[in-house]
Amino acid sequence: WISARKSEAVVSTQSTGWISARKSEAVVSTQSTGIDKEISQLNTLISNIERLPSPELEEQAIRGLREKLGAFKKRYLDCLSKEGGYASKCLKRLHYLQEYIDETDAKVEAIWKKKRLNRILVDYFLRNSNYETAIELVKSAGIESEVDTEPFLAGREIERSLAAHDTSPCLQWCHENRSRLKKTKINLEFKLHTQNFIERIRVGDYVGAIQYAQRHLVEGETPEKLQETMALLAFKPTTQCEKYRGYFSEGRWEELVKEFRRTNYELHHLHNESLLATVLQSGLSVIKTYQCYSSERSGDCPVCNEPLNTLASSLPFSHCTQSRLICRLSGEVMNEHNHPLMLPNGHVYGERALTEMMETEGIITCPRTDEKFWLDQCKKVFVM
């Protein structure tokens, strides 16, 4: 049985071991196919040795077979090593989650929460291209086994190449992940080829553009999209036609960077939103009330103050089944032990706070209006 609080923390980190598990699965899938082929080839070589006409040819074939077996052994051990590394990471991350579920010591729980905060910050830094900061935090916090930097660091070089108007590394990446990309709805490869097609038109190489389109733009998109792309041949980069002007915009390179990033996240089962944004939005929604956007804001409420007030503007308000009255002065709950008292000007404060601020001869100064009243002028407020 897990408490609701711990359950929420575990759910928010449920993708912790997914990347390593996916990588392990990919290694096994790729390598097992190659291993089966190599075993079949080795069996064929062994069968052929038995049919050779002379001992010299047999000896030569055996030497070749020994070399192939050595290479096969090396590749097989590398495969086992990679698979073992990913499996070890998955196991460590399961232990990491289990620690929090089973732990009852407050100090150990605080250490776990600190690790979780560091993981959230590393994820945020990586998503915002602060790679050096993220790597430094991983090392200083000692959370190498709890975070995955590989998808982000591998994508960093591709993003840089796209920013430099070079699609080659990204096209190579698409080729290596073609089978997995087919499962997504993002046709990144077609968009990259379209950009190369546009760049040839930009420099006036119309023949080269047509030849490139014949090789790379024949498949991958709907006929309507293909017709729209080929129509670019009839326009110059300086065209004012609204429909086609955007194709020649330099901003398309920035869009390609974002498109690659989204695709990379989807392949690695990463959310587009950072974990920091998710956790922050969840927390703000819990404490956001209508008062946070009225003239009666509280200085102690995070949502009532900037910049969180603006950040929470699009989030839903919290659903409260039971309300509590909080004294604006002391922040204490107003109840039967701390009666809410209303001043003659309509402002309500807790009895304790008013008693503490009471001046000589029972005079109270309203902190909102600076008006002075006698304590016996205050009336108890009853909420039905």
Coordinates of N, CA and C in Angstrom, one line a residue, residues 232-326:
L232 N 6.6 25.2 -55.9 CA 7.6 26.2 -55.5 C 8.5 26.5 -56.7
L233 N 8.6 25.6 -57.7 CA 9.4 25.9 -58.8 C 9.0 27.1 -59.6
A234 N 7.7 27.4 -59.5 CA 7.1 28.6 -60.2 C 7.3 29.9 -59.5
F235 N 7.9 29.9 -58.3 CA 8.0 31.1 -57.5 C 9.5 31.4 -57.2
K236 N 9.8 32.6 -57.0 CA 11.1 33.1 -56.5 C 11.1 33.3 -55.0
P237 N 12.3 33.2 -54.4 CA 12.4 33.4 -53.0 C 11.8 34.7 -52.5
T238 N 11.7 35.7 -53.4 CA 11.2 37.0 -53.0 C 9.7 37.2 -53.2
T239 N 9.0 36.0 -53.5 CA 7.6 36.1 -53.8 C 6.8 36.6 -52.6
Q240 N 5.7 37.3 -52.9 CA 4.8 37.9 -51.9 C 3.6 37.1 -51.8
C241 N 3.5 36.0 -52.5 CA 2.3 35.1 -52.4 C 2.3 34.5 -51.0
E242 N 1.2 34.7 -50.3 CA 1.2 34.3 -48.8 C 1.4 32.8 -48.6
K243 N 0.8 32.0 -49.5 CA 0.9 30.6 -49.4 C 2.3 30.0 -49.5
Y244 N 3.1 30.6 -50.4 CA 4.4 30.1 -50.6 C 5.6 30.9 -50.0
R245 N 5.3 32.1 -49.6 CA 6.3 33.0 -49.0 C 7.0 32.3 -47.8
G246 N 6.1 31.6 -47.0 CA 6.7 31.0 -45.8 C 7.7 29.9 -46.1
Y247 N 7.6 29.2 -47.3 CA 8.5 28.2 -47.6 C 10.0 28.7 -47.7
F248 N 10.1 30.0 -48.1 CA 11.4 30.5 -48.3 C 11.9 31.3 -47.1
S249 N 11.2 31.3 -46.0 CA 11.5 32.0 -44.8 C 12.7 31.2 -44.1
E250 N 13.6 32.0 -43.5 CA 14.7 31.4 -42.8 C 14.2 30.8 -41.5
G251 N 13.0 31.2 -41.1 CA 12.4 30.6 -39.9 C 12.1 29.1 -40.0
R252 N 12.1 28.6 -41.3 CA 11.8 27.2 -41.5 C 12.9 26.3 -40.8
W253 N 14.1 26.8 -40.8 CA 15.2 26.1 -40.1 C 15.0 25.9 -38.6
E254 N 14.5 27.0 -38.0 CA 14.1 26.9 -36.6 C 13.0 25.9 -36.4
E255 N 12.0 25.9 -37.3 CA 10.9 24.9 -37.2 C 11.4 23.5 -37.4
L256 N 12.4 23.3 -38.2 CA 13.0 21.9 -38.4 C 13.7 21.5 -37.1
V257 N 14.4 22.4 -36.4 CA 15.0 22.1 -35.1 C 13.9 21.6 -34.1
K258 N 12.8 22.4 -34.0 CA 11.8 22.0 -33.1 C 11.1 20.7 -33.5
E259 N 11.0 20.5 -34.8 CA 10.4 19.2 -35.3 C 11.2 18.0 -35.0
F260 N 12.5 18.2 -35.2 CA 13.5 17.1 -34.8 C 13.4 16.8 -33.3
R261 N 13.3 17.9 -32.5 CA 13.3 17.7 -31.0 C 12.0 17.0 -30.6
R262 N 10.9 17.3 -31.2 CA 9.6 16.6 -30.9 C 9.7 15.2 -31.3
T263 N 10.3 14.9 -32.5 CA 10.4 13.5 -33.0 C 11.3 12.7 -32.1
N264 N 12.4 13.3 -31.7 CA 13.4 12.7 -30.8 C 12.8 12.3 -29.5
Y265 N 12.0 13.2 -28.9 CA 11.3 13.0 -27.7 C 10.3 11.8 -27.8
E266 N 9.6 11.8 -28.9 CA 8.6 10.8 -29.1 C 9.2 9.4 -29.3
L267 N 10.3 9.3 -30.0 CA 11.0 8.1 -30.1 C 11.5 7.5 -28.8
H268 N 11.9 8.4 -27.9 CA 12.4 8.0 -26.6 C 11.3 8.1 -25.5
H269 N 10.0 8.2 -25.9 CA 8.9 8.2 -25.0 C 9.0 9.3 -23.9
L270 N 9.5 10.5 -24.4 CA 9.6 11.6 -23.5 C 8.5 12.6 -23.8
H271 N 8.0 13.2 -22.7 CA 6.9 14.2 -22.9 C 7.5 15.5 -23.5
N272 N 6.7 16.2 -24.3 CA 7.1 17.5 -24.8 C 7.3 18.5 -23.7
E273 N 6.5 18.4 -22.7 CA 6.6 19.3 -21.5 C 7.7 18.8 -20.6
S274 N 8.5 19.7 -20.0 CA 9.5 19.3 -19.0 C 8.8 18.8 -17.8
L275 N 9.4 18.0 -17.0 CA 8.9 17.5 -15.7 C 8.7 18.7 -14.7
L276 N 9.6 19.7 -14.8 CA 9.5 20.9 -14.0 C 8.2 21.6 -14.3
A277 N 7.9 21.8 -15.5 CA 6.7 22.5 -15.9 C 5.4 21.7 -15.4
T278 N 5.5 20.4 -15.5 CA 4.3 19.6 -15.1 C 4.1 19.7 -13.6
V279 N 5.2 19.5 -12.9 CA 5.1 19.6 -11.4 C 4.7 21.0 -10.9
L280 N 5.2 22.0 -11.5 CA 4.9 23.4 -11.2 C 3.4 23.7 -11.5
Q281 N 3.0 23.3 -12.6 CA 1.6 23.5 -13.0 C 0.6 22.8 -12.1
S282 N 1.0 21.6 -11.7 CA 0.1 20.8 -10.8 C 0.0 21.5 -9.4
G283 N 1.2 22.0 -8.9 CA 1.2 22.6 -7.7 C 0.4 23.9 -7.7
L284 N 0.5 24.7 -8.8 CA -0.2 26.0 -8.9 C -1.7 25.8 -9.0
S285 N -2.1 24.7 -9.7 CA -3.5 24.4 -9.8 C -4.2 24.1 -8.5
V286 N -3.4 23.5 -7.6 CA -3.9 23.0 -6.3 C -4.3 24.2 -5.4
I287 N -3.4 25.3 -5.5 CA -3.6 26.4 -4.6 C -4.2 27.7 -5.3
K288 N -4.5 27.5 -6.6 CA -5.1 28.7 -7.3 C -6.6 28.9 -7.0
T289 N -6.9 30.1 -6.5 CA -8.3 30.4 -6.2 C -8.7 31.6 -7.0
Y290 N -10.0 32.0 -6.9 CA -10.5 33.2 -7.6 C -10.0 34.4 -6.9
Q291 N -9.7 34.3 -5.7 CA -9.1 35.5 -5.0 C -7.8 35.9 -5.5
C292 N -7.0 34.9 -6.1 CA -5.7 35.2 -6.6 C -5.8 36.2 -7.8
Y293 N -7.0 36.4 -8.4 CA -7.1 37.3 -9.5 C -8.1 38.4 -9.2
S294 N -8.2 38.7 -7.9 CA -9.1 39.8 -7.5 C -8.3 40.9 -6.8
S295 N -8.9 41.9 -6.4 CA -8.2 43.0 -5.7 C -7.8 42.6 -4.3
E296 N -8.3 41.5 -3.8 CA -8.0 41.0 -2.4 C -7.0 40.0 -2.4
R297 N -5.8 40.2 -3.0 CA -4.7 39.2 -3.0 C -4.0 39.2 -1.7
S298 N -3.4 38.0 -1.5 CA -2.7 37.8 -0.2 C -1.2 37.8 -0.6
G299 N -0.4 38.5 0.3 CA 1.0 38.5 0.1 C 1.7 37.2 0.4
D300 N 1.0 36.3 1.1 CA 1.7 35.0 1.5 C 1.3 33.9 0.4
C301 N 0.4 34.2 -0.5 CA 0.0 33.2 -1.5 C 0.9 33.3 -2.7
P302 N 1.6 32.1 -3.1 CA 2.5 32.2 -4.3 C 1.8 32.6 -5.5
V303 N 0.5 32.2 -5.7 CA -0.2 32.5 -7.0 C -0.7 33.9 -7.0
C304 N -0.8 34.5 -5.9 CA -1.3 35.9 -5.8 C -0.1 36.9 -6.3
N305 N 1.1 36.4 -6.3 CA 2.2 37.2 -6.6 C 2.9 36.8 -7.9
E306 N 3.5 37.8 -8.6 CA 4.2 37.6 -9.8 C 5.6 36.9 -9.5
P307 N 6.1 36.1 -10.4 CA 5.6 35.8 -11.8 C 4.6 34.6 -11.8
L308 N 4.4 34.0 -10.7 CA 3.5 32.8 -10.7 C 2.1 33.1 -11.0
N309 N 1.6 34.3 -10.7 CA 0.3 34.7 -11.0 C 0.0 34.7 -12.5
T310 N 1.0 35.1 -13.3 CA 0.9 35.1 -14.8 C 1.0 33.7 -15.3
L311 N 2.0 32.9 -14.7 CA 2.2 31.5 -15.1 C 0.9 30.7 -14.9
A312 N 0.2 31.0 -13.9 CA -1.0 30.1 -13.5 C -2.3 30.6 -14.2
S313 N -2.2 31.7 -15.0 CA -3.4 32.3 -15.5 C -4.2 31.3 -16.4
S314 N -3.6 30.4 -17.1 CA -4.3 29.5 -18.0 C -4.6 28.2 -17.3
L315 N -4.3 28.0 -16.1 CA -4.5 26.8 -15.4 C -5.9 26.8 -14.7
P316 N -6.5 25.6 -14.5 CA -7.8 25.6 -13.8 C -7.7 25.9 -12.3
F317 N -8.8 26.4 -11.8 CA -8.8 26.7 -10.4 C -9.0 25.5 -9.5
S318 N -8.5 25.5 -8.3 CA -8.5 24.4 -7.4 C -10.0 24.0 -7.1
H319 N -10.2 22.8 -6.9 CA -11.6 22.3 -6.5 C -11.6 22.1 -5.0
C320 N -12.2 22.9 -4.2 CA -12.2 22.8 -2.7 C -13.6 22.4 -2.2
T321 N -13.6 21.2 -1.6 CA -14.9 20.7 -1.0 C -15.1 21.3 0.4
Q322 N -14.0 21.7 1.1 CA -14.1 22.3 2.4 C -13.2 23.6 2.4
S323 N -13.8 24.7 2.9 CA -13.1 25.9 2.9 C -12.6 26.2 4.3
R324 N -11.5 27.0 4.4 CA -11.1 27.4 5.7 C -10.8 28.9 5.7
L325 N -11.1 29.6 6.8 CA -10.9 31.0 6.8 C -9.5 31.3 7.4
I326 N -8.7 32.0 6.7 CA -7.3 32.3 7.1 C -7.2 33.8 7.5

